[in-house]
Amino acid sequence: MCKFNKLWITLLLIFPLGLLYSQGGSLTGKVTFEGEPPAPQEVKITKDANVCGKEPHYDESLLVGENKGLQNVVVSIMNPPKGGDMSQLGKEFAIHQMGCTYTPHICLVPVNTPLLIYNDDGILHNLHTYSKKNPSFNISQPKFKKKVKKTFKYPETFPIKCDVHGWMVGYIVVVDHPYHAVTNENGEYKIEGLPAGTYQVQFWHEKLGTIQKEVTIEAGATATLDVSMKM
Amino acid sequence: MKWLKWIGLLCVFFGSSLSGQSYMSAATDDDALARKYAQEIASIERGRLVYQQACEACHGANGDGNGPYAEALNPRPRDFTSGQYKFRSTPGGSLPTDNDLYNTVANGVPRTFMPPWKNLLSEENIRDVVAYIKTFSPLFREREPETPIVIASEPPPATEESIFEGEQVYKIMECWSCHGAKGHGDGPSAGELEDDWGHKIKPFNFAIGRYKSGEGPRAIYKAINTGLDGTPMPSYREDYLYPRDAFDDLSNLEEVYPQSEIDELRQYLDTIPTEAQLEEMSEEEQESLAEKRRWALVHYVQSLSQKGSLLRTLFFDNTDETQ
Ligand SMILES: [Cu+2]
């Protein structure tokens, strides 16, 4: 009887600890643009004006929102814990070519996972990638070809461009763990499911380059890491 | 328990003799491999000497296309460090085969400063220099070239009908986006094109003929269906099974075509299979339809260059063009 009691006490002690651990912590924050943000640059539509020109296009390489929130910064844990759940990043990975722009502008996709590239515009686009570790490609996607499927073997960040519409530029970020996020139009991001520990966090922006910070996350808690980036 | 000991001994005996045998065969494999590597290294070394004399002035000592003469050349010499090659028999994004590189060196590239080296170098010289050029890009150590695409050795002959179909394929694939409605290299996207190195590049004017990728219909077929890597020219190989019902809206052609030419395309589309009919076809039937359309496009493109005048051929404008 006495033995049985001890077992129960041990279990009761361990259980909440385990729960805390499995819950993990999260990292959140805001990336801001340091200095006076330049005025948005409107892009001239030189082809397919009736499809591409429905709405004005702005240069997407530097998008600063309210309160100087910097959009499209890729936030990555550089020393990720093992065994993360990839489904945290989503189930389907897709880029849409709609109104002659890539949505999303920055697309995260896990390694060896199909990326679907849709031509919603019904005009010719070509998919021209500039990858180094993964074989690059340049294939046409004529108006009748609604969907192209591609998979990537190695983690790497690279541009995808359309030569037919020179202003169309996007980025594909191939990742081998789920601890990544892209900042929204207010510069905010959140990475969830991180076990307690100290992490190196990288912030990458296509025009402003890379910075690294360190952060410590406690079990079950949310750490905040705000950074600013400048030209 | 004595029998257990015996089995143990037997295992040790056979085991060692087996592993001994595999060791022996590994040794002979290693020898063959070592000989192969020694031959390759010797070929690369000979190739380096050829390269220093024949290629370095333009392509640079580091193979980055920045030799002392490079600045004055347009199109610029190839940068071998990227592993990107325009003229390949392999699918888009693949490395070229040794034969592809051999052919480019041996035959040269028309309308550029790359001469046909077969007049100056022996076959072995060229093989050696190809081996050396490959050492400039790490990709040749990391990947194998993909299998070359199949190109019929006896292409179907061009007919009025195939040229007509090819013209419609040209409209459907929107080749005119860059190459223009009449193939003069003046399409709406022509003005702003760049190659992968950020240098300005113009779409080819088909009236000129004299393709950089080689002469004849098979070379044109190769260029369209493998693409020209490092340039805006994509590979179109997988795009030929378009169904009739995908073209309700042809208004985007109005940008460059008169209504009469759009009507002509509409008439053609009325004769081709619908999506449902395509799905009912066997794989062979589908492939033969795609192949018929691939050659039709080649015939049309070729028909454009026959109109090229001698004057144009002699005084070609030597800025870089895709093709
Ligand atoms: Cu496009």
Coordinates of C-alpha atoms in Angstrom, one line a residue, chain B residues 3 26 28 36 76 100-101 159 175 194 212 216 227 317 321-322:
Chain B
W3 CA 28.3 -28.3 -31.4
A26 CA 37.3 -4.2 -53.9
T28 CA 40.7 -4.5 -58.3
K36 CA 40.2 6.2 -64.4
R76 CA 30.0 38.5 -73.1
D100 CA 27.1 19.3 -75.6
L101 CA 30.2 21.1 -74.4
T159 CA 4.4 21.5 -95.0
C175 CA 6.3 33.3 -78.0
E194 CA 18.2 40.5 -68.5
K212 CA 23.6 30.2 -82.0
G216 CA 18.7 23.0 -88.9
G227 CA 15.3 26.3 -72.9
D317 CA 23.6 43.5 -85.0
E321 CA 20.0 37.6 -78.3
T322 CA 18.5 34.5 -76.9

